[in-house]
mmCIF file of C-alpha atoms in Angstrom:
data_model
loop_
_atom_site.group_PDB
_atom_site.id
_atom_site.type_symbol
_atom_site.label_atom_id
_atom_site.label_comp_id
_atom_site.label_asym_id
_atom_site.label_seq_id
_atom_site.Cartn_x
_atom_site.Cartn_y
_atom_site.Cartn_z
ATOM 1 C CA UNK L 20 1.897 21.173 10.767
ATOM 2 C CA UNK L 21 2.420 22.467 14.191
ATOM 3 C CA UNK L 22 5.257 25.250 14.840
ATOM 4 C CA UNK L 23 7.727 23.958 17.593
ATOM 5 C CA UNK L 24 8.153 27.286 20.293
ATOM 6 C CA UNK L 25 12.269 27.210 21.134
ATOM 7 C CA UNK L 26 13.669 30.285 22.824
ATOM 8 C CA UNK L 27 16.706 31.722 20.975
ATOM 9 C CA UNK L 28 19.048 34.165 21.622
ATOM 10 C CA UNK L 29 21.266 35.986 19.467
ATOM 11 C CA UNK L 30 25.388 36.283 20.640
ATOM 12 C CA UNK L 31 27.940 38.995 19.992
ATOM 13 C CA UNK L 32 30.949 37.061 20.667
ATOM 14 C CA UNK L 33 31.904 34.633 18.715
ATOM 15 C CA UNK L 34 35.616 32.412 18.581
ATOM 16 C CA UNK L 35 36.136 28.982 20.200
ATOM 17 C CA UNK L 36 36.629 30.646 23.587
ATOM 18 C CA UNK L 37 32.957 31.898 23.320
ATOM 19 C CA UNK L 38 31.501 28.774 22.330
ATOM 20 C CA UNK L 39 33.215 26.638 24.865
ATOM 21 C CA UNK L 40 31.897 28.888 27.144
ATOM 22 C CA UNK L 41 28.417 28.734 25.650
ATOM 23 C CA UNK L 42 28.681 25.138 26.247
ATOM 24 C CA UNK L 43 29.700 24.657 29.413
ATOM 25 C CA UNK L 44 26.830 27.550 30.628
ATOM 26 C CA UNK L 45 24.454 24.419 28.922
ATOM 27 C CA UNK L 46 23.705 26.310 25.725
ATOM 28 C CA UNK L 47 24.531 24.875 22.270
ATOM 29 C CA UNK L 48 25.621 28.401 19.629
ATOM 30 C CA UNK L 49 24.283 28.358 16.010
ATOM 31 C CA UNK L 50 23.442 30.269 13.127
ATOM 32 C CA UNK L 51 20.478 31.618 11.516
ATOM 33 C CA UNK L 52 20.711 32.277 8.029
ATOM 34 C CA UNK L 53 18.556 32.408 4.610
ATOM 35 C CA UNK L 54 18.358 33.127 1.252
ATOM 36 C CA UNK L 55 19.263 36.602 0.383
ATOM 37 C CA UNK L 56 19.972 37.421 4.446
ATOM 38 C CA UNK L 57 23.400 37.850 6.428
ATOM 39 C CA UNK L 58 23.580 35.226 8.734
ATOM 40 C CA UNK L 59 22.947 35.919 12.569
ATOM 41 C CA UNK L 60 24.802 34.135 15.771
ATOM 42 C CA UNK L 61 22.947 32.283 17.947
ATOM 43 C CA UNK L 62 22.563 30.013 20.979
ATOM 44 C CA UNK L 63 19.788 27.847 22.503
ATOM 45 C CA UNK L 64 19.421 25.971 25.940
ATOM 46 C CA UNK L 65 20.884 22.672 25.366
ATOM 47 C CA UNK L 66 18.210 20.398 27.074
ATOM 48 C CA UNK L 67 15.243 22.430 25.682
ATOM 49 C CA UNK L 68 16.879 21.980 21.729
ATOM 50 C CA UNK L 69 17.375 18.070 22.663
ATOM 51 C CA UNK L 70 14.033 17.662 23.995
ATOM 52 C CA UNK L 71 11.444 19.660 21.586
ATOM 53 C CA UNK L 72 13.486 19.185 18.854
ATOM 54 C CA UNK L 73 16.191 16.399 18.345
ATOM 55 C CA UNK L 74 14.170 14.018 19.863
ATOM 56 C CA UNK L 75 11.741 14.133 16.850
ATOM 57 C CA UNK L 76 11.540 12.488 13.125
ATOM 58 C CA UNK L 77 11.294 13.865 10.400
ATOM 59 C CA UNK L 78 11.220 17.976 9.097
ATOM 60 C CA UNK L 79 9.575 20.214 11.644
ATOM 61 C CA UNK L 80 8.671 24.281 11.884
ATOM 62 C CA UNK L 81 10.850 25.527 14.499
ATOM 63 C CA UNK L 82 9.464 29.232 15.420
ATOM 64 C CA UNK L 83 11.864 31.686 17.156
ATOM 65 C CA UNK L 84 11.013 33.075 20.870
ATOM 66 C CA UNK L 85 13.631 35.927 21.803
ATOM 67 C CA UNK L 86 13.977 38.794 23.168
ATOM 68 C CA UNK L 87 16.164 39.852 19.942
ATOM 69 C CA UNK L 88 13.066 41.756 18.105
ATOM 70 C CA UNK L 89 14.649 40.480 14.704
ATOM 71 C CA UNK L 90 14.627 36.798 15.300
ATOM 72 C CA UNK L 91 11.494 36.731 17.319
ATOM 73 C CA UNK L 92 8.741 35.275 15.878
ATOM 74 C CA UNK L 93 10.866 33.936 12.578
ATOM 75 C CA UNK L 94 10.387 30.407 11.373
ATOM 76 C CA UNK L 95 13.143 28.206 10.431
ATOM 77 C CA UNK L 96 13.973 24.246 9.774
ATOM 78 C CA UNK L 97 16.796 22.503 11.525
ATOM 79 C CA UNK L 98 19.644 22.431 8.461
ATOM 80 C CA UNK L 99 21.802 20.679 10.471
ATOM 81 C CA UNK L 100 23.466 19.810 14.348
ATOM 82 C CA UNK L 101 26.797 18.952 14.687
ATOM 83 C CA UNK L 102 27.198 16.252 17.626
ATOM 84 C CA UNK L 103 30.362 14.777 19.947
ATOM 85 C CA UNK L 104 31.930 12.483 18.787
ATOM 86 C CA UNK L 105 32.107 10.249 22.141
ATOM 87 C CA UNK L 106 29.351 12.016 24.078
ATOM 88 C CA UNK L 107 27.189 13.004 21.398
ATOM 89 C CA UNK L 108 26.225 16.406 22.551
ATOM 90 C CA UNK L 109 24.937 18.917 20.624
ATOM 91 C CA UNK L 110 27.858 21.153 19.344
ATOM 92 C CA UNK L 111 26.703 23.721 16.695
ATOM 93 C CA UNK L 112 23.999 23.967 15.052
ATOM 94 C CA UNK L 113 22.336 25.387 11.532
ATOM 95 C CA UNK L 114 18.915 26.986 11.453
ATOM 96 C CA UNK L 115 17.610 27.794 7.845
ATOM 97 C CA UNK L 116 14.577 30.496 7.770
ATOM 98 C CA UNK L 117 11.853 30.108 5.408
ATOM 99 C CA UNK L 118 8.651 31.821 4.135
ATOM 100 C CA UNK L 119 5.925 29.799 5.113
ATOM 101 C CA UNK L 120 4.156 31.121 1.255
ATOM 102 C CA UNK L 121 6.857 29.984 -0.353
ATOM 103 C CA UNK L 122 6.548 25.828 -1.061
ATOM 104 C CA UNK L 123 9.801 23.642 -0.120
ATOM 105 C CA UNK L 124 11.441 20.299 -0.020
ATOM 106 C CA UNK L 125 11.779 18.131 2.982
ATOM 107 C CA UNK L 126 12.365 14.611 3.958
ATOM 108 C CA UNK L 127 9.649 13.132 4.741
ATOM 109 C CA UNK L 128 9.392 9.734 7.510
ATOM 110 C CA UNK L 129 7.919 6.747 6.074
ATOM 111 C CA UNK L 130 5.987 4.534 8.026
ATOM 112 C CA UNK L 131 4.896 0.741 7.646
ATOM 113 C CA UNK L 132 1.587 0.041 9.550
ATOM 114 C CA UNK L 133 -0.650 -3.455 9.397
ATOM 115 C CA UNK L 134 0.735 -7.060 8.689
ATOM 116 C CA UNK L 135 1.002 -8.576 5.485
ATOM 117 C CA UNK L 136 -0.654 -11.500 3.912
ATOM 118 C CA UNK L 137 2.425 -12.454 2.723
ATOM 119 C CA UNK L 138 4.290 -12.472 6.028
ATOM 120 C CA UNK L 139 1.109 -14.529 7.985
ATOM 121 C CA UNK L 140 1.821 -17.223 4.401
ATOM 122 C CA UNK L 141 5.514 -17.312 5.459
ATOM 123 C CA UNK L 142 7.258 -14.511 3.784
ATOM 124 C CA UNK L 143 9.383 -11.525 4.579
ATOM 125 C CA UNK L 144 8.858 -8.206 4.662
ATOM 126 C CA UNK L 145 11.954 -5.598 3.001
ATOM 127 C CA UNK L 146 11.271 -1.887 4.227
ATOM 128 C CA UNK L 147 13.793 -0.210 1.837
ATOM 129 C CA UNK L 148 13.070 3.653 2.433
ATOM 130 C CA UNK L 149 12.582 4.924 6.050
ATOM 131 C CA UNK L 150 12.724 8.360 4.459
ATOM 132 C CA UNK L 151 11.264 10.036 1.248
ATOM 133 C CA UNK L 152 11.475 13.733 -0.037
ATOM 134 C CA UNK L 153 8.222 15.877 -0.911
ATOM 135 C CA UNK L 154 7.801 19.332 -1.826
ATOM 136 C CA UNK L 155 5.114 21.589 -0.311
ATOM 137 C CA UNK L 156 4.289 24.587 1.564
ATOM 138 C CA UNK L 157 5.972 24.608 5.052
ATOM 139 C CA UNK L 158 2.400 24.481 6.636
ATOM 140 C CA UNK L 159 1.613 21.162 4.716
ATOM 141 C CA UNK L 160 4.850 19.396 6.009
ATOM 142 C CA UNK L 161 3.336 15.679 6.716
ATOM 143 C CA UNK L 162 4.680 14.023 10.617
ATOM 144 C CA UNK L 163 5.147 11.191 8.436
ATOM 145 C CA UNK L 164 3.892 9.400 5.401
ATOM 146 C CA UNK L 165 2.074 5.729 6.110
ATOM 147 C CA UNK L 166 2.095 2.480 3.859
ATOM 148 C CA UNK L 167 -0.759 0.406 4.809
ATOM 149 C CA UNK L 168 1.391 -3.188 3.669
ATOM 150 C CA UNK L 169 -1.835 -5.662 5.021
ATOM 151 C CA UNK L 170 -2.908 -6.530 1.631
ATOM 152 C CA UNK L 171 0.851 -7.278 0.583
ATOM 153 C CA UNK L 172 0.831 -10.783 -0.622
ATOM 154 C CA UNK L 173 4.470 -13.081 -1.791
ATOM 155 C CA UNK L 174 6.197 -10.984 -4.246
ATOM 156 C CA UNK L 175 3.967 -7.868 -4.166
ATOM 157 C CA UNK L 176 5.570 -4.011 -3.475
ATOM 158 C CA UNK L 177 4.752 -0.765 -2.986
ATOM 159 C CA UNK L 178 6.098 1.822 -5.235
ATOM 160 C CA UNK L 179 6.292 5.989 -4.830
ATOM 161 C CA UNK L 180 3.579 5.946 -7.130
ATOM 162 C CA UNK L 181 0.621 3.876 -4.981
ATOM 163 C CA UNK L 182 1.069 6.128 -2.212
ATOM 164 C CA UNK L 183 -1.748 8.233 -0.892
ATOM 165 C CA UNK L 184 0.005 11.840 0.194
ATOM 166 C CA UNK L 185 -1.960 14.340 1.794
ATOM 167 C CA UNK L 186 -3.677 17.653 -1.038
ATOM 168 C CA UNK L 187 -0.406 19.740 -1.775
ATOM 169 C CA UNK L 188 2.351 17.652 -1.091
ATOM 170 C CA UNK L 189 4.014 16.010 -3.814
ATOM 171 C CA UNK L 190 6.516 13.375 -4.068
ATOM 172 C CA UNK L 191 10.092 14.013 -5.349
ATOM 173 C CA UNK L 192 11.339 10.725 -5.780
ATOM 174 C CA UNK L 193 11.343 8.600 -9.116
ATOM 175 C CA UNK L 194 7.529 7.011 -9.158
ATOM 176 C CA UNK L 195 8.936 3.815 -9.697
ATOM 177 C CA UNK L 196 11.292 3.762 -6.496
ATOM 178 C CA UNK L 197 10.228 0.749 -4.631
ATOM 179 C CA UNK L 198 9.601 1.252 -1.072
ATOM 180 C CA UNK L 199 8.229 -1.991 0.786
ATOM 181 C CA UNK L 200 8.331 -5.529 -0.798
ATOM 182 C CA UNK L 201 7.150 -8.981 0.599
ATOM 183 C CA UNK L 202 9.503 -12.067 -1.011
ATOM 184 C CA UNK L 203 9.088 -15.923 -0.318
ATOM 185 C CA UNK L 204 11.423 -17.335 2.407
ATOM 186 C CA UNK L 205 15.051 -17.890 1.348
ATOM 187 C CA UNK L 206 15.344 -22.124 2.166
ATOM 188 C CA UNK L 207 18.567 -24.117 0.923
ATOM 189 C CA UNK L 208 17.727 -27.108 -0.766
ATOM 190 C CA UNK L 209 19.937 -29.516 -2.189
ATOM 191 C CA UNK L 210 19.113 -29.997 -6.034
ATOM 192 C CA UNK L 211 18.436 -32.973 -8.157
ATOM 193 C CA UNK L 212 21.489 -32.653 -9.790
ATOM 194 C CA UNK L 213 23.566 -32.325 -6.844
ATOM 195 C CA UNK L 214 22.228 -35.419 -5.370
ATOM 196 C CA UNK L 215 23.253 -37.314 -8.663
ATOM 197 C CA UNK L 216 26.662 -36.046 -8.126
ATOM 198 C CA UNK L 217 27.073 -37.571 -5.356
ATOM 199 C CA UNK L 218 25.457 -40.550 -6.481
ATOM 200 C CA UNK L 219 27.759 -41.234 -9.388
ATOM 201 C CA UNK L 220 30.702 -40.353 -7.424
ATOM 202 C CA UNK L 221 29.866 -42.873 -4.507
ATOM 203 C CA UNK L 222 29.187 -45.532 -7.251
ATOM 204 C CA UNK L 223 32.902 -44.678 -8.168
ATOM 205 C CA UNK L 224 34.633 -45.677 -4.882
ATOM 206 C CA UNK L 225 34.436 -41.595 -3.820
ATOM 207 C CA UNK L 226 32.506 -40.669 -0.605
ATOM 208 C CA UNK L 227 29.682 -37.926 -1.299
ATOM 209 C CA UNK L 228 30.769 -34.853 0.095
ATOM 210 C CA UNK L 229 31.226 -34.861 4.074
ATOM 211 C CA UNK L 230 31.769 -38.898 4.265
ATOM 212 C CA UNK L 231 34.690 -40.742 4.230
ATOM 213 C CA UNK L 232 35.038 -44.091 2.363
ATOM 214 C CA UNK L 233 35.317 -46.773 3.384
ATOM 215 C CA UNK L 234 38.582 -49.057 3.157
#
């Protein structure tokens, strides 16, 4: 997997005053952290952030430009962004490092590609997981993982198990977990029995449901 380049600068100040400040100057504040470390205050360009990295699916390298020699060059995953609640901006966010040696566990996209059978005979087509979780080195991170459904007939599925992950990644998630299905077409039919319901109450001076008798 590619790194994603996002320049990062550490702050000294820190409070609500300094954030709001942060914000208004068009820069979101943060924190850097990991295991074992003292977490470090940060801040990144607001637009840059929004357009290299929140505009993207899935779990993605993020490595550190500054001028800060300890965070430069460092490679973290976005933990987590806090957003506005009416304007959605970017309002704090978490930046976890990692060692890229060291293997790890993301969520992965999934991805339906093709048409199935099933659908061109008439059924429908359930996409249950848009998102799994795999473990492997940060390196080996997958974009995304794709389910090739074409061959999908009526009442066929795809399970954790049938899919085809890339060498060192392996799925987290209970082989069994069913991620795609196709199933005939829901259609409302009135049964036999209903239909003699009707019948016998008609024969009995009662309307069939919906009708009124006759005097």
């Amino acid at each position: 997997m590619e790194t994603i380049k996002l320049s990062v600068e550490q702050r000294q100040e820190k409070g609500k005053g300094e954030m709001g400040r942060l914000r208004r100057s068009g820069r979101v504040p943060g924190v850097f952290y990991g295991p074992g470390k003292n977490s470090v205050s940060v801040c990144v360009n607001t637009r840059e952030f929004q357009y290299k990295v929140e505009s993207l699916e899935g779990s993605h390298l993020i490595e550190f430009l500054s001028p800060t020699t300890d965070l430069n060059g460092k490679i973290a995953l976005l933990k987590d962004v806090q957003h506005h609640p009416v304007t959605t901006e970017p309002l704090h966010i978490d930046f976890y490092e990692i060692d890229v040696q060291v293997p790890i566990q993301v969520g992965v996209p999934v991805h339906l590609v093709g048409k199935a059978e099933g659908v061109t005979a008439g059924g429908v087509l359930h996409y249950f997981r848009r998102e799994i979780m795999v473990e492997c080195l940060p390196l080996d991170i997958p974009e995304s993982v794709e389910i090739d459904v074409t061959s999908l007939g009526i009442n066929d599925a795809v399970q954790v198990e049938d899919l085809k992950l890339p060498s060192g990644v392996s799925a987290l998630e209970d082989a069994q977990l069913m991620l795609a299905s196709v199933t005939a077409p829901t259609v409302e039919e009135e049964t036999e029995e209903e239909e003699g319901a009707d019948e016998a109450l008609a024969e009995d001076g009662e309307a069939p449901s919906g009708e009124t008798p006759s005097e």
